[in-house]
Short mmCIF file of C-alpha atoms and ligand atoms in Angstrom, two decimals:
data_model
loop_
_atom_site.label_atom_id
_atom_site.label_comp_id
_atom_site.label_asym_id
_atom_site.label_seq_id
_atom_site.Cartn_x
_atom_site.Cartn_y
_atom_site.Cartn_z
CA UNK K 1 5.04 -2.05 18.77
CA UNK K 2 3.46 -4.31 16.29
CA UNK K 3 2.75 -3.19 12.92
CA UNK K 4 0.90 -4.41 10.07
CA UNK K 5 -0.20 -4.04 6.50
CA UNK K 6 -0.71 -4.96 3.16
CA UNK K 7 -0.74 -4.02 -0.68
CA UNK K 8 -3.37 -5.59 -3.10
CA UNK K 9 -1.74 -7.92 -6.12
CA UNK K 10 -3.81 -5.78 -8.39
CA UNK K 11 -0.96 -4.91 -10.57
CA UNK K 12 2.58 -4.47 -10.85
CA UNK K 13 3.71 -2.02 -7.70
CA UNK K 14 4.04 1.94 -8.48
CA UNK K 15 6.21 4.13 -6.37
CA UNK K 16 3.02 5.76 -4.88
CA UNK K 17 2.85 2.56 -3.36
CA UNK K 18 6.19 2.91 -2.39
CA UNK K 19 6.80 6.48 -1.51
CA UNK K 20 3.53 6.22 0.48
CA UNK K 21 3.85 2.82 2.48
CA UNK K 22 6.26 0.49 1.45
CA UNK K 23 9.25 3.31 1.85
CA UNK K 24 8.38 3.24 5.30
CA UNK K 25 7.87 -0.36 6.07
CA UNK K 26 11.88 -0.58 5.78
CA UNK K 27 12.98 1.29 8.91
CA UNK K 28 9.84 0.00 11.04
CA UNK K 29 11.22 -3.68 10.71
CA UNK K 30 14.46 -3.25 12.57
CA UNK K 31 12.68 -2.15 15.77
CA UNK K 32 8.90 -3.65 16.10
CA UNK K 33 7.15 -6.85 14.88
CA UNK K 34 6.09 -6.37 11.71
CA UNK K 35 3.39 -8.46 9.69
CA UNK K 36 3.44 -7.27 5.58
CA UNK K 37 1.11 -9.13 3.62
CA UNK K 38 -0.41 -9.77 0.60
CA UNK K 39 -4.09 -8.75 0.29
CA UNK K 40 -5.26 -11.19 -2.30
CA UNK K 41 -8.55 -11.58 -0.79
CA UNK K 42 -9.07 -8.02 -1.65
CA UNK K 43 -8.48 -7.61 -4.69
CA UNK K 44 -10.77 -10.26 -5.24
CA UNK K 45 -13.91 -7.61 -5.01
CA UNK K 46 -13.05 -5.57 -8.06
CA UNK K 47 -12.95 -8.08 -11.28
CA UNK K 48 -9.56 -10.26 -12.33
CA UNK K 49 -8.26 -13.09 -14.09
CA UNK K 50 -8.01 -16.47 -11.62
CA UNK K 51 -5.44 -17.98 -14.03
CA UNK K 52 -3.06 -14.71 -13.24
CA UNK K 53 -3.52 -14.17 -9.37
CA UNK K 54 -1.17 -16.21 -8.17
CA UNK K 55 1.33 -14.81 -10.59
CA UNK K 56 0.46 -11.57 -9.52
CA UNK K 57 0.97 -12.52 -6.36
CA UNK K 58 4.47 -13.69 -6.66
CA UNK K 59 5.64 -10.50 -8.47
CA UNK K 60 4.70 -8.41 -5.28
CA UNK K 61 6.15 -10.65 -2.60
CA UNK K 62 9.21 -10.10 -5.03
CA UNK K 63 8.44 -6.82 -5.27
CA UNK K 64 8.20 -6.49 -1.41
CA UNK K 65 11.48 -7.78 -1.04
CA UNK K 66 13.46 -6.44 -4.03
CA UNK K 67 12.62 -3.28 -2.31
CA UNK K 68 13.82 -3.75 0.74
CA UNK K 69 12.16 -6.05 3.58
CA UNK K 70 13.68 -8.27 5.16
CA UNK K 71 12.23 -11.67 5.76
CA UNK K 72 14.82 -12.47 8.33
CA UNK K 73 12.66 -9.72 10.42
CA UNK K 74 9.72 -9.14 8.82
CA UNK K 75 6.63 -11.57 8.81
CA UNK K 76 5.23 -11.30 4.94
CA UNK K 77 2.92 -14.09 3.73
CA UNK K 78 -0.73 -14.12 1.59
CA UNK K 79 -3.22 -13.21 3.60
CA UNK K 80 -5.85 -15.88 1.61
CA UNK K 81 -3.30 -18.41 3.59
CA UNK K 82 -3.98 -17.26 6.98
CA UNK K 83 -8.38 -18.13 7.54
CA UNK K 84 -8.43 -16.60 10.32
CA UNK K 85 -8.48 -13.18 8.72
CA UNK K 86 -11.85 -13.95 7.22
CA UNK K 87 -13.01 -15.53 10.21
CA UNK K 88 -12.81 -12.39 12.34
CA UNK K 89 -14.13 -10.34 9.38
CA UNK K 90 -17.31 -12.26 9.88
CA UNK K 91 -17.05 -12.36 14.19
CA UNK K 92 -16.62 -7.93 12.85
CA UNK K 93 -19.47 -7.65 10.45
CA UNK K 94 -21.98 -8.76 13.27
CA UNK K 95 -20.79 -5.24 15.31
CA UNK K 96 -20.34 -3.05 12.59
CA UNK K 97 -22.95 -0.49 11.72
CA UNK K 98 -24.30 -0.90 7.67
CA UNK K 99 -23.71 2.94 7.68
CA UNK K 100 -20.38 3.37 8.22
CA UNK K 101 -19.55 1.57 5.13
CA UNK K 102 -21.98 3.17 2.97
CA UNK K 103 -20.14 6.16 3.72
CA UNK K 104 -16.67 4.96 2.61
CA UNK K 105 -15.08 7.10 -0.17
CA UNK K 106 -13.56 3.90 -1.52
CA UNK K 107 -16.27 2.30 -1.50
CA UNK K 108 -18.30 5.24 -3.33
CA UNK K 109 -15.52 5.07 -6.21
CA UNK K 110 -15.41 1.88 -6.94
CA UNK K 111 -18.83 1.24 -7.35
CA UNK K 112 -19.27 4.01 -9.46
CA UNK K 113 -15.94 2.77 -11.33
CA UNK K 114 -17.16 -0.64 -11.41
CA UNK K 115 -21.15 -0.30 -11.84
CA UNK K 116 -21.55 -3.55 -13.42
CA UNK K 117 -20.02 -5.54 -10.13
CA UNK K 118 -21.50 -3.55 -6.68
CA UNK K 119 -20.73 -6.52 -4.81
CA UNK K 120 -20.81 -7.10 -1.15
CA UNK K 121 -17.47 -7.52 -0.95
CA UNK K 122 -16.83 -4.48 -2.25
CA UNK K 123 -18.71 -3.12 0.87
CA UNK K 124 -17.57 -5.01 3.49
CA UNK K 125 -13.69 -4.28 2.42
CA UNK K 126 -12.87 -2.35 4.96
CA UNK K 127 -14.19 -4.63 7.94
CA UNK K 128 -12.00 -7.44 6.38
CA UNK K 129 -9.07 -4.89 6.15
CA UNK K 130 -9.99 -4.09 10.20
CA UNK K 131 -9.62 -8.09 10.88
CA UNK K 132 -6.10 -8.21 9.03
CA UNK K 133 -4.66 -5.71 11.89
CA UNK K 134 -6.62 -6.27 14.58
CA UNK K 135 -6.08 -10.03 14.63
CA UNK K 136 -2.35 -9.60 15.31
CA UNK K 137 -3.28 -7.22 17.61
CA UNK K 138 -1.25 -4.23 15.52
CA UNK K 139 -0.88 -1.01 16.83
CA UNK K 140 0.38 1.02 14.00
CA UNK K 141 -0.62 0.71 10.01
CA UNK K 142 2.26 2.53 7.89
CA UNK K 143 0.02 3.61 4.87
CA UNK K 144 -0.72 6.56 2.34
CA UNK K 145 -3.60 8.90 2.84
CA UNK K 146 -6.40 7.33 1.04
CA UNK K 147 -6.06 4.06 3.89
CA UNK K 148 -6.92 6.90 6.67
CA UNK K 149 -10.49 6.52 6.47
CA UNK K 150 -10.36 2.64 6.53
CA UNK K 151 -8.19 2.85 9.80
CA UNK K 152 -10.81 4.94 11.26
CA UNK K 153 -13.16 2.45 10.31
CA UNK K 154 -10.66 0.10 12.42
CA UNK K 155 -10.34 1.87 15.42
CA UNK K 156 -13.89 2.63 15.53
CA UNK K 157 -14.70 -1.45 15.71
CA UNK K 158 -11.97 -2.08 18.12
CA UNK K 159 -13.66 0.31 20.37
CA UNK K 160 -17.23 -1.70 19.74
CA UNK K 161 -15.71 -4.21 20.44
CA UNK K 162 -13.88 -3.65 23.58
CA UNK K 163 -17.49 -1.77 25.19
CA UNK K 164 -19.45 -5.00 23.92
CA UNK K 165 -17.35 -8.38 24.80
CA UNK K 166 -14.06 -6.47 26.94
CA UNK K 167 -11.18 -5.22 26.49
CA UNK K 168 -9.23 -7.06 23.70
CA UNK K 169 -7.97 -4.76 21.44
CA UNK K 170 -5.90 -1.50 21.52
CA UNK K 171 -6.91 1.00 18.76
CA UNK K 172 -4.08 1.03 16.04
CA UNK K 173 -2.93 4.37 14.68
CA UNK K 174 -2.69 5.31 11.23
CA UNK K 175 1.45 6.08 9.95
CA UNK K 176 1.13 8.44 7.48
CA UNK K 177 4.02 10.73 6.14
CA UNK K 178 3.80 14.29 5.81
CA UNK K 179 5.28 14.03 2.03
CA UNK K 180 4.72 11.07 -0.49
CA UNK K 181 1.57 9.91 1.51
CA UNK K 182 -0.59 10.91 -2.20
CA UNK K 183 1.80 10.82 -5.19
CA UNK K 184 -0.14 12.00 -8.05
CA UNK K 185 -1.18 10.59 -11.44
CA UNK K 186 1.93 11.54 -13.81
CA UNK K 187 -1.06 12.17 -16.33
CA UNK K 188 -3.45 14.13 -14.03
CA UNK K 189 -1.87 15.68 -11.58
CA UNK K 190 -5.42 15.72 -9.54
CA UNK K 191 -5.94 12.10 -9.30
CA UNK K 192 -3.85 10.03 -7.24
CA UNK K 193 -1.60 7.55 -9.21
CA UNK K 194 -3.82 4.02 -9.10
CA UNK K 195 -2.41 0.84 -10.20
CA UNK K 196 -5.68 0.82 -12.35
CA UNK K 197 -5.09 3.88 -14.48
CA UNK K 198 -3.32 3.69 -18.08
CA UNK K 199 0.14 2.59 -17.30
CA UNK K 200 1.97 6.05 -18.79
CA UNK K 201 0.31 7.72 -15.51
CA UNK K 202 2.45 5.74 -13.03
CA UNK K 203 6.38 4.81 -12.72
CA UNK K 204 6.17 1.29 -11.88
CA UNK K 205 9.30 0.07 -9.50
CA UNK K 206 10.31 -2.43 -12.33
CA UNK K 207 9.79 -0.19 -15.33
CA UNK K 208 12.92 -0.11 -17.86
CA UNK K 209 15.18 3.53 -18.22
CA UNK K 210 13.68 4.32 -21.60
CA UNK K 211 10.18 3.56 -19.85
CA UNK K 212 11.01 5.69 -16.61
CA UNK K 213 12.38 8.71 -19.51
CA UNK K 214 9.49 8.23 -21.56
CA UNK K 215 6.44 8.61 -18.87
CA UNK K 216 8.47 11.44 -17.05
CA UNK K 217 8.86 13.80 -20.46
CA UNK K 218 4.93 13.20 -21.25
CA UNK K 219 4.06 14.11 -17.84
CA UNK K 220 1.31 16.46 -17.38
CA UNK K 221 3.16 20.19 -16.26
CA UNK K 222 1.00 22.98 -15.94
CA UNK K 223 1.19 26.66 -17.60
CA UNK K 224 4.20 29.18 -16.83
CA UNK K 225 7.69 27.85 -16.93
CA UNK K 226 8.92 28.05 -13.55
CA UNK K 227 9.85 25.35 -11.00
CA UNK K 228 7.91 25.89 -8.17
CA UNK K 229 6.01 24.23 -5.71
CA UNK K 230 1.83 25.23 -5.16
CA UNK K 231 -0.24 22.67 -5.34
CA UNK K 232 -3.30 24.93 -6.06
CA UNK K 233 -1.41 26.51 -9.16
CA UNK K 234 0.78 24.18 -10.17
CA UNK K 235 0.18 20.12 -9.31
CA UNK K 236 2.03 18.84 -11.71
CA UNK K 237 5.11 20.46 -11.46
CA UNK K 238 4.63 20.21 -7.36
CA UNK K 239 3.97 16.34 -7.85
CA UNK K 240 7.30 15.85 -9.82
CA UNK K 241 9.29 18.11 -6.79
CA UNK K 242 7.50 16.01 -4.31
CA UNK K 243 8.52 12.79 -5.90
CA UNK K 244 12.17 14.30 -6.57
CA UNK K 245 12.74 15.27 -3.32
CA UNK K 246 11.66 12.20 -1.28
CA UNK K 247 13.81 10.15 -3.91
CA UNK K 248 16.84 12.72 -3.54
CA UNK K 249 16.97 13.32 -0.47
CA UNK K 250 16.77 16.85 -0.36
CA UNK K 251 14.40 19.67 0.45
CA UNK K 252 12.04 21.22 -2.38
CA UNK K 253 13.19 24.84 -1.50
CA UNK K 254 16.85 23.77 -2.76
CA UNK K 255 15.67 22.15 -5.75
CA UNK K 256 13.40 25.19 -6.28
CA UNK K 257 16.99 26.80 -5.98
CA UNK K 258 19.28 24.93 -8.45
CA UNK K 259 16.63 24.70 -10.96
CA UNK K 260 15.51 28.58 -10.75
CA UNK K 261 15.89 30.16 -14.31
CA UNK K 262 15.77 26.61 -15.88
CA UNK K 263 13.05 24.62 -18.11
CA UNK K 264 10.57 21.67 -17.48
CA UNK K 265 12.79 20.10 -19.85
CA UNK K 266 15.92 20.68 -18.02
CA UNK K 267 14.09 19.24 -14.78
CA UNK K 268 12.51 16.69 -15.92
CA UNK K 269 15.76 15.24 -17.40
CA UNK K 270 17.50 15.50 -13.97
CA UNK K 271 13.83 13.38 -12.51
CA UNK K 272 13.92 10.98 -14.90
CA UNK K 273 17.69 10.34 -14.25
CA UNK K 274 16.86 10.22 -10.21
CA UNK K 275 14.27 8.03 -10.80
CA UNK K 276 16.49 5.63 -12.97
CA UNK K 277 19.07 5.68 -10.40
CA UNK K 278 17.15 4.78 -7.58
CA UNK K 279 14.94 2.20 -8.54
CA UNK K 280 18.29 0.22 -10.40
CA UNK K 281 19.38 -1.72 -7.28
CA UNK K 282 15.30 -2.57 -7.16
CA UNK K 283 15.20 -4.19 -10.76
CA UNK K 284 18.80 -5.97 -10.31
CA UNK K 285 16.92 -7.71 -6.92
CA UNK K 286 13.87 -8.23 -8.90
CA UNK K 287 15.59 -10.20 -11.48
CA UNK K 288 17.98 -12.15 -9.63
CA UNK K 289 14.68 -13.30 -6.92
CA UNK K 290 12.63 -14.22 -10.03
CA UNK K 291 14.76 -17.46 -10.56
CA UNK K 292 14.98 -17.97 -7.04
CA UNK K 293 11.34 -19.23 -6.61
CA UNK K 294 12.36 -22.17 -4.10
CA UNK K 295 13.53 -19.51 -1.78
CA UNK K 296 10.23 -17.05 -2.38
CA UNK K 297 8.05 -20.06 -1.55
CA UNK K 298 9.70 -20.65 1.20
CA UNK K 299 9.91 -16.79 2.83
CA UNK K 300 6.10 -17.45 2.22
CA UNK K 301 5.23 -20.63 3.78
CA UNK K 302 7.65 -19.51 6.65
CA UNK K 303 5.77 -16.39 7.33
CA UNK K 304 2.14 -18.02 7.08
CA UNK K 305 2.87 -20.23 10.04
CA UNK K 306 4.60 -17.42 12.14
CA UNK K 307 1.42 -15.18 11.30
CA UNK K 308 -0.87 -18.25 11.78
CA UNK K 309 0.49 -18.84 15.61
CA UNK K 310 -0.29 -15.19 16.80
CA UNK K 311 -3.38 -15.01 14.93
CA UNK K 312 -5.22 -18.38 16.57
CA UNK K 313 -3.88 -17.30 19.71
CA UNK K 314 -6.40 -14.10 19.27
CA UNK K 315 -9.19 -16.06 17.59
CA UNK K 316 -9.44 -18.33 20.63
CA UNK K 317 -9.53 -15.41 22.77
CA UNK K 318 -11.75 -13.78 20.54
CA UNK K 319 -14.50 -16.65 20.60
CA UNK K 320 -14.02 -16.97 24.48
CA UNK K 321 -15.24 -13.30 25.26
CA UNK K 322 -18.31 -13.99 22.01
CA UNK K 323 -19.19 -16.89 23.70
CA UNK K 324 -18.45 -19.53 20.83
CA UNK K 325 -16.61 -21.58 23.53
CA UNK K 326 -18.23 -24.31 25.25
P1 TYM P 1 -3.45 -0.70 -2.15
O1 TYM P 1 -2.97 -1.98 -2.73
O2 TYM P 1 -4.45 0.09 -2.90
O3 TYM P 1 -2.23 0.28 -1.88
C1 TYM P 1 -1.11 -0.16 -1.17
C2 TYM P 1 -0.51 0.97 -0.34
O4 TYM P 1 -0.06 2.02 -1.19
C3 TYM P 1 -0.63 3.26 -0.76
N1 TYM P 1 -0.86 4.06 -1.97
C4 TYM P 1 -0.34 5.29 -2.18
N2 TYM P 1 0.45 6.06 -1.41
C5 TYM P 1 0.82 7.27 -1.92
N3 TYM P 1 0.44 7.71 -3.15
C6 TYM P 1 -0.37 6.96 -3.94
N4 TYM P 1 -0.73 7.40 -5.14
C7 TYM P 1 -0.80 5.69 -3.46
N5 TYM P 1 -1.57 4.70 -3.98
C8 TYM P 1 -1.61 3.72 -3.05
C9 TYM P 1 -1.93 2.86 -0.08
O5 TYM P 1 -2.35 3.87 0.80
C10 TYM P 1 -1.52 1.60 0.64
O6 TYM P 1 -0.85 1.88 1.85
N6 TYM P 1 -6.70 -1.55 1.47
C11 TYM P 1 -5.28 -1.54 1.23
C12 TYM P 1 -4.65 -2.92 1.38
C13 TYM P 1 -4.87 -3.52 2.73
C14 TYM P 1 -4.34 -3.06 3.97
C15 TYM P 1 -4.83 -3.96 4.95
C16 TYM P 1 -3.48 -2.02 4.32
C17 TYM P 1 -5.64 -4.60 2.99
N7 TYM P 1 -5.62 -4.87 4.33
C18 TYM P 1 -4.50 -3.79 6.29
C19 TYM P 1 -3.16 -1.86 5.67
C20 TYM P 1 -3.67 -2.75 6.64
C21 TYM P 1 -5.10 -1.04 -0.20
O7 TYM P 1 -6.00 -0.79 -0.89
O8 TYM P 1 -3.88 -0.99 -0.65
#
């Protein structure tokens, strides 16, 4: 099966973007194709500095691979790199319905976040997000929860397209897990952790011990003093057992168990410790790959032309059945 996706150089990675898709990208490598890029084109609709992109963007191929893919297997490159993703997205926004987008929650948020900048980019995301996976073809798109609309969106103009110009395309599923697919905002517990919310509210996968300690003691718990997971009653305390469990390995009802008659104090001492333990190997990898950039550049520049290959072999076909071949 061939999978794709991609994380936006927006900021420094968080381990909702880890717990959510990048967690799974790592088993998924050592049995299909993947293609893992970086979406620098789309992070391009909400405003940024040009002088720090390409920094930015370095820091999450790092990031990709300090936490575990393997370029060996895995195809990672920057999507701006490959034009062919943009060239689709315009072959897509001839078949795909104004409407559709309008009604995209994203879309909705961030230009309500972003008032000041409601540009068309910002509404046409997800049809250039539907041309990064369906010009390698991909079948499956290992994201978290807030992606599932866009996939929709996806399958939706596969479908158009297949009625319209023939079969081309198969519809690609959405992978998303049952737990860590929406890790919450360490500050509140109702809002997803973003990579654009005051740093305190996420664990980034780089952040120092005293960092990790710091943000998990000020995290938001709610009234009562038990350790228990509801997500109605209690979101913060079922957000840190969430994120505790998928990072230990073990199910909330026994951690429900050992901590029973303990504090949030208690608990979040043991978190903060299981956070700091996992996420060492990750910052050791990090720091060795940042003075390997010779060998980053290269990962990159390999995986552009293996991406490039498969995805001209679909544009041709692509213009064939539009009739943009003489
Ligand atoms: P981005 O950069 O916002 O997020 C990257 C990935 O992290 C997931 N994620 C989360 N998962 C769990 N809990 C959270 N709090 C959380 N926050 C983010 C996202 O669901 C995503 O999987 N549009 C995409 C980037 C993209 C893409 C694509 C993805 C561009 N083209 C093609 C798949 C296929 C995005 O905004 O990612």
């Amino acid at each position: 099966m061939r999978i794709v996706s991609g994380i936006q150089p927006t900021s420094q990675l968080h381990i909702g973007n880890y717990l959510g898709a990048i967690k799974q990208w790592i088993p998924l490598q050592e049995k299909n194709e993947c293609v893992f890029f970086i979406a620098d084109l789309h992070a391009l609709t909400v405003p940024y500095d040009p002088k720090k992109i390409q920094n930015s963007i370095k820091e999450t191929v790092v990031a990709y691979i300090a936490a575990g893919l393997n370029p060996e297997k895995a195809i990672i490159f920057v999507q701006s790199q490959v034009k062919e993703h943009t060239e689709l997205c315009w072959l897509f926004n001839t078949i795909c319905p104004i409407g559709e987008l309008q009604r995209m929650t994203q879309y909705k948020d961030k230009s309500k976040k972003f008032k000041e900048n409601i540009n068309a980019g910002l509404l046409d995301y997800p049809v250039l997000q539907a041309a990064d996976v369906l010009i390698y073809k991909g079948e499956g798109v290992p994201v978290g929860k807030d992606q599932e609309q866009h996939i929709e969106l996806m399958r939706s103009l596969a479908k158009k397209f297949n009625q319209k110009f023939g079969q081309t395309f198969k519809e690609p599923a959405s992978l998303i897990l049952k737990e860590g697919s929406k890790i919450m905002s360490l500050q509140d517990p109702k809002r997803k952790m973003s990579k654009s919310d005051e740093p305190k509210s996420c664990i980034f996968l780089f952040d120092s011990p005293e960092d990790i300690q710091k943000k998990v003691s000020s995290a938001q718990t709610d009234s009562g003093k038990d350790i228990i997971y509801n997500i109605t009653k209690k979101p913060g305390i079922s957000n840190l057992l969430t994120i505790y469990s998928l990072l230990n390995n073990k199910p909330i009802k026994k951690i429900e168990e050992d901590f029973k008659g303990k504090s949030y104090a208690e608990f979040k001492k043991s978190l903060a410790e299981i956070i700091i333990n996992y996420l060492e190997p990750f910052r050791r990898k990090q720091k060795e790959l940042l003075t390997r950039e010779v060998y980053v550049q290269e990962i990159l520049k390999k995986g552009q032309s293996r991406a490039q290959t498969i995805a001209q072999e679909t544009m041709k076909e692509v213009k064939d059945k539009m009739g943009l071949t003489g």
